[in-house]
Amino acid sequence: MTKILILNQATVDPSYTIVDYLSRHTWTLNSHPDVRTIHYYGGYDSNDNPISKFPLVPKGETQLIDDNILVCGINDTLGNYFDPRGEKMIMAIEYCLKHFEWDFMLRICNTSYIHIPILHRVLSETRKERIYDGTRNLHNNEISFVTGFNSYMSRDTAEVLIQNKHLYLESRYLEDLALGDVIFHQLKYTSFEDQPHHHTHVWAFEDNFQPDHWIQNTDVFNYRFRSHTPEKIIKFHEHIMNKYDTKN
């Protein structure tokens, strides 16, 4: 059976308070025996002060609380804010490799809504080696990378990344772009041409969004919203819960 770990880039940033709450109280509650979600935060603010809502985690260490909240001893960030090298993400991936069993890791952000049954079906049909894919992007027509809100990798790819994390931390590029630079270009561990590509995300905040079309006819499992449209997340969640089986 394919095991999947969803790594949600969470934050205490006040502008994300509502969507951060929704990410932990909507789709995450749709349990699946082979899918686990970890919400990872930094334990320090941008001034290096400990964030009071979390236990004090020493710098450079990580601590799991409440079964699915991972606190990293680094500045709390969303994407590249305060932490352009993305150390928070690397710390979370390294922790999850050491402590959890999984075949694929899906890294998202807290404005994503994940339809777990489709996620599990798509990745169960995907080979388990040399995978790094998701929402594809290209920087300056030369650096291929996967956009941070929807990127998944096989366990072996994550292991190679952590073994070479010095390349990532030394990269001149920002977080998700740095991942692509290391995995695709510096290490040449895999490539887009070698991926069994699926179209796996949709912009769900747009006014013409038709949820039933995407749920019934595609491999889309990541529905991207915006932090200022939490009411659309709630409406979509109610639609999913009322109309679709979320347990399989």
XYZ file of N, CA, C and O in Angstrom, residues 30-35 115-121 244-248:
72
model
N -10.349 14.481 7.078
C -10.805 13.352 6.259
C -9.727 12.264 6.291
O -8.861 12.193 5.434
N -9.800 11.435 7.289
C -8.719 10.485 7.559
C -8.621 9.405 6.493
O -9.614 8.994 5.889
N -7.408 8.968 6.265
C -7.106 7.859 5.374
C -5.992 7.061 6.044
O -5.022 7.656 6.542
N -6.090 5.740 6.104
C -5.097 4.961 6.845
C -3.675 5.091 6.312
O -2.715 4.830 7.051
N -3.522 5.505 5.059
C -2.189 5.575 4.467
C -1.755 7.007 4.154
O -0.781 7.211 3.429
N -2.477 7.978 4.697
C -2.123 9.385 4.472
C -2.035 10.092 5.820
O -2.961 10.027 6.636
N -7.789 17.059 -1.751
C -8.806 16.004 -1.851
C -8.064 14.682 -1.722
O -7.486 14.171 -2.684
N -8.083 14.124 -0.529
C -7.230 12.987 -0.181
C -7.496 11.738 -1.013
O -6.546 11.058 -1.434
N -8.748 11.367 -1.301
C -8.938 10.157 -2.114
C -8.269 10.233 -3.482
O -7.684 9.250 -3.951
N -8.345 11.390 -4.142
C -7.711 11.521 -5.457
C -6.198 11.552 -5.315
O -5.466 10.947 -6.118
N -5.701 12.240 -4.300
C -4.257 12.238 -4.038
C -3.738 10.811 -3.902
O -2.737 10.438 -4.533
N -4.419 10.017 -3.100
C -3.951 8.654 -2.872
C -4.030 7.819 -4.148
O -3.127 7.038 -4.446
N -5.094 7.983 -4.915
C -5.214 7.221 -6.167
C -4.088 7.586 -7.133
O -3.441 6.695 -7.715
N -19.362 13.986 -1.821
C -18.362 13.005 -2.213
C -17.888 12.181 -1.020
O -17.851 12.665 0.113
N -17.493 10.967 -1.324
C -16.938 10.069 -0.321
C -15.490 10.466 -0.086
O -14.671 10.386 -1.001
N -15.159 10.892 1.117
C -13.802 11.342 1.408
C -12.990 10.294 2.139
O -11.865 10.548 2.559
N -13.521 9.104 2.293
C -12.831 8.092 3.086
C -12.035 7.108 2.257
O -11.291 6.308 2.800
N -12.227 7.100 0.926
C -11.585 6.073 0.101
C -10.575 6.677 -0.867
O -10.650 7.833 -1.163
